Amino acid sequence: MDQTTVACPDRIELAARLAKIARDGALLVGPALRAAFRSAMEVDHKVDLHDPVTIHDRATEAALRSYLMKATPDAVIIGEEDGASGETGAKGQVNWFVDPIDGTSNFAVGLAFWCVSIGAVIDGEIIAGAVYDPMSDQMFWADAQGAWCNNQRLAAKSVSDEGRAVLITGYPVARDFRLDGRDIALERFGRLVEAFGTLRRPGSAALTLCHVAAGWTDAAAGFGVNAWDVTAAILILRRAGGVYHPLRLGRVPDDAPDYACPGYHAYGAQVAYPTLEAVCTEIDTQRSPPK
C-alpha cells in the first residue's frame, strides 16, 4: 500500500506547512554541520564498527528536537540518537522521523555524501519531508503536490535497460554475510555487478533515494534501513513519480507501513530491472519465516 496519498484540502495545506517546517529545520542545522565537516572529531560506535556516531549527530538531533517541538508542540519526535519523545499512535498526531546525519560514516571521514532527513507522518501516512545536502546546498522536499530540489520540480526518470542503468546499493555488508551466508551474498552481489552498467556504494539511503527521484541515478536497494533513514525520501521519490518497494525481511508484520520496513528497492517511473527484483525477492524470502 502507498502510504503517501493526501487528498483532502485540509491535509494539502497541512502537508505544505509541515514541509516548510522540515525545510527550515534542516537549513537551521546546516551551517554547523558544514563547519564541522572535515574537522578533527572523535567517533564512537553504537552497535559495531559499522555503526558510527559523532558528537555532531547528537548535537544536531538535539537542535532539531528543540526546533520541531516549538514548531509543533503536540508532535512526537522519533530520532536516530534519542528515540521517541513520547507515545506514538494517537490519531491525528504528527510523528517526526529525524536523522540528523544520514551517512555518518561518510561525514566522519570527510566524504561529501551525507544529509539531514526530516519526515512527517500522520496516522501512518507520510505527508511531508525534507532531505538536505548541506555540502551541495541542495534541498530535496515534498508535500501533497509534488517533489522538488530547491525550486526545481523533480521527475524520477530511469533508463529502461539494466545494462545501461546505475544502481546504488550497500549490499553486502558484514551483517548480510551473517544473515545470508558469505558465498550466497557475494554471488548475489556479482549478479548485480554483471547486470548493471554501473554499481556504486556511496552510503546514505536518504540521499540515494533523492538522487533516484532527481533522475541522477536509476535504481537503489538497501537491506538495513530505519524509519528515520527513509521516511522523507520515500515521499520525495514517490511524489517525483518513482517507485519504492518495501521489503519486510522477516522483521516487521505484513501490515507495517512502508517507512517501517528494513529493506527496499527503488527506481524511476515505468521501468523494470529483473536482476535487481530477483535478488531482492531472494533476500526477502530467505530472511522471512515460513507462514
PDB file of N, CA and C in Angstrom, residues 16-31 63-64 67-68 71 96 116 118 129-132 139-141:
ATOM      1  N   ALA A  16       1.826  21.160   3.275  1.00  0.00           N
ATOM      2  CA  ALA A  16       2.676  22.275   2.858  1.00  0.00           C
ATOM      3  C   ALA A  16       3.324  22.940   4.070  1.00  0.00           C
ATOM      4  N   ARG A  17       2.554  23.098   5.138  1.00  0.00           N
ATOM      5  CA  ARG A  17       3.100  23.731   6.343  1.00  0.00           C
ATOM      6  C   ARG A  17       4.180  22.867   6.969  1.00  0.00           C
ATOM      7  N   LEU A  18       3.935  21.571   7.063  1.00  0.00           N
ATOM      8  CA  LEU A  18       4.925  20.679   7.668  1.00  0.00           C
ATOM      9  C   LEU A  18       6.170  20.553   6.795  1.00  0.00           C
ATOM     10  N   ALA A  19       6.009  20.592   5.477  1.00  0.00           N
ATOM     11  CA  ALA A  19       7.170  20.555   4.595  1.00  0.00           C
ATOM     12  C   ALA A  19       8.051  21.780   4.810  1.00  0.00           C
ATOM     13  N   LYS A  20       7.432  22.939   5.012  1.00  0.00           N
ATOM     14  CA  LYS A  20       8.220  24.146   5.271  1.00  0.00           C
ATOM     15  C   LYS A  20       8.944  24.053   6.610  1.00  0.00           C
ATOM     16  N   ILE A  21       8.264  23.514   7.615  1.00  0.00           N
ATOM     17  CA  ILE A  21       8.906  23.320   8.917  1.00  0.00           C
ATOM     18  C   ILE A  21      10.121  22.398   8.762  1.00  0.00           C
ATOM     19  N   ALA A  22       9.947  21.317   8.009  1.00  0.00           N
ATOM     20  CA  ALA A  22      11.065  20.379   7.796  1.00  0.00           C
ATOM     21  C   ALA A  22      12.217  21.063   7.075  1.00  0.00           C
ATOM     22  N   ARG A  23      11.916  21.834   6.042  1.00  0.00           N
ATOM     23  CA  ARG A  23      12.981  22.528   5.308  1.00  0.00           C
ATOM     24  C   ARG A  23      13.703  23.528   6.205  1.00  0.00           C
ATOM     25  N   ASP A  24      12.937  24.303   6.931  1.00  0.00           N
ATOM     26  CA  ASP A  24      13.542  25.313   7.810  1.00  0.00           C
ATOM     27  C   ASP A  24      14.409  24.663   8.886  1.00  0.00           C
ATOM     28  N   GLY A  25      13.957  23.523   9.416  1.00  0.00           N
ATOM     29  CA  GLY A  25      14.748  22.818  10.424  1.00  0.00           C
ATOM     30  C   GLY A  25      16.066  22.326   9.855  1.00  0.00           C
ATOM     31  N   ALA A  26      16.018  21.757   8.654  1.00  0.00           N
ATOM     32  CA  ALA A  26      17.242  21.261   8.031  1.00  0.00           C
ATOM     33  C   ALA A  26      18.208  22.399   7.723  1.00  0.00           C
ATOM     34  N   LEU A  27      17.677  23.518   7.244  1.00  0.00           N
ATOM     35  CA  LEU A  27      18.530  24.676   6.970  1.00  0.00           C
ATOM     36  C   LEU A  27      19.131  25.248   8.248  1.00  0.00           C
ATOM     37  N   LEU A  28      18.394  25.149   9.340  1.00  0.00           N
ATOM     38  CA  LEU A  28      18.870  25.664  10.619  1.00  0.00           C
ATOM     39  C   LEU A  28      20.165  24.992  11.056  1.00  0.00           C
ATOM     40  N   VAL A  29      20.261  23.673  10.858  1.00  0.00           N
ATOM     41  CA  VAL A  29      21.435  22.934  11.343  1.00  0.00           C
ATOM     42  C   VAL A  29      22.538  22.823  10.292  1.00  0.00           C
ATOM     43  N   GLY A  30      22.258  23.253   9.070  1.00  0.00           N
ATOM     44  CA  GLY A  30      23.227  23.116   8.005  1.00  0.00           C
ATOM     45  C   GLY A  30      24.561  23.815   8.251  1.00  0.00           C
ATOM     46  N   PRO A  31      24.571  25.084   8.676  1.00  0.00           N
ATOM     47  CA  PRO A  31      25.856  25.778   8.853  1.00  0.00           C
ATOM     48  C   PRO A  31      26.797  25.105   9.849  1.00  0.00           C
ATOM     49  N   ALA A  63      19.260  19.913  18.500  1.00  0.00           N
ATOM     50  CA  ALA A  63      18.805  21.178  17.934  1.00  0.00           C
ATOM     51  C   ALA A  63      17.507  20.996  17.152  1.00  0.00           C
ATOM     52  N   LEU A  64      17.414  19.910  16.391  1.00  0.00           N
ATOM     53  CA  LEU A  64      16.205  19.653  15.618  1.00  0.00           C
ATOM     54  C   LEU A  64      15.022  19.333  16.525  1.00  0.00           C
ATOM     55  N   TYR A  67      13.766  22.630  17.930  1.00  0.00           N
ATOM     56  CA  TYR A  67      13.072  23.400  16.896  1.00  0.00           C
ATOM     57  C   TYR A  67      11.700  22.802  16.584  1.00  0.00           C
ATOM     58  N   LEU A  68      11.639  21.484  16.368  1.00  0.00           N
ATOM     59  CA  LEU A  68      10.380  20.845  15.989  1.00  0.00           C
ATOM     60  C   LEU A  68       9.358  20.882  17.121  1.00  0.00           C
ATOM     61  N   ALA A  71       7.854  24.293  16.973  1.00  0.00           N
ATOM     62  CA  ALA A  71       7.027  24.484  15.782  1.00  0.00           C
ATOM     63  C   ALA A  71       5.748  23.657  15.824  1.00  0.00           C
ATOM     64  N   TRP A  96       7.337  13.035  13.786  1.00  0.00           N
ATOM     65  CA  TRP A  96       8.507  13.439  13.015  1.00  0.00           C
ATOM     66  C   TRP A  96       9.580  12.350  13.099  1.00  0.00           C
ATOM     67  N   VAL A 116      20.781  15.610   6.027  1.00  0.00           N
ATOM     68  CA  VAL A 116      19.832  15.712   7.135  1.00  0.00           C
ATOM     69  C   VAL A 116      18.471  15.289   6.598  1.00  0.00           C
ATOM     70  N   ILE A 118      14.283  14.735   7.487  1.00  0.00           N
ATOM     71  CA  ILE A 118      13.170  15.028   8.395  1.00  0.00           C
ATOM     72  C   ILE A 118      11.873  14.694   7.680  1.00  0.00           C
ATOM     73  N   GLY A 129       8.143  15.956   3.854  1.00  0.00           N
ATOM     74  CA  GLY A 129       9.512  15.586   4.174  1.00  0.00           C
ATOM     75  C   GLY A 129      10.520  16.468   3.489  1.00  0.00           C
ATOM     76  N   ALA A 130      11.700  16.531   4.100  1.00  0.00           N
ATOM     77  CA  ALA A 130      12.826  17.268   3.518  1.00  0.00           C
ATOM     78  C   ALA A 130      14.105  16.487   3.753  1.00  0.00           C
ATOM     79  N   VAL A 131      14.946  16.453   2.749  1.00  0.00           N
ATOM     80  CA  VAL A 131      16.279  15.860   2.835  1.00  0.00           C
ATOM     81  C   VAL A 131      17.249  16.920   2.334  1.00  0.00           C
ATOM     82  N   TYR A 132      18.165  17.342   3.196  1.00  0.00           N
ATOM     83  CA  TYR A 132      19.062  18.448   2.862  1.00  0.00           C
ATOM     84  C   TYR A 132      20.499  17.973   2.787  1.00  0.00           C
ATOM     85  N   MET A 139      18.324  21.140  -1.375  1.00  0.00           N
ATOM     86  CA  MET A 139      17.203  20.794  -0.518  1.00  0.00           C
ATOM     87  C   MET A 139      16.177  20.010  -1.332  1.00  0.00           C
ATOM     88  N   PHE A 140      16.046  18.725  -1.049  1.00  0.00           N
ATOM     89  CA  PHE A 140      15.011  17.887  -1.637  1.00  0.00           C
ATOM     90  C   PHE A 140      13.816  17.914  -0.694  1.00  0.00           C
ATOM     91  N   TRP A 141      12.633  18.103  -1.234  1.00  0.00           N
ATOM     92  CA  TRP A 141      11.475  18.160  -0.349  1.00  0.00           C
ATOM     93  C   TRP A 141      10.203  17.796  -1.099  1.00  0.00           C
TER      94      TRP A 141
END
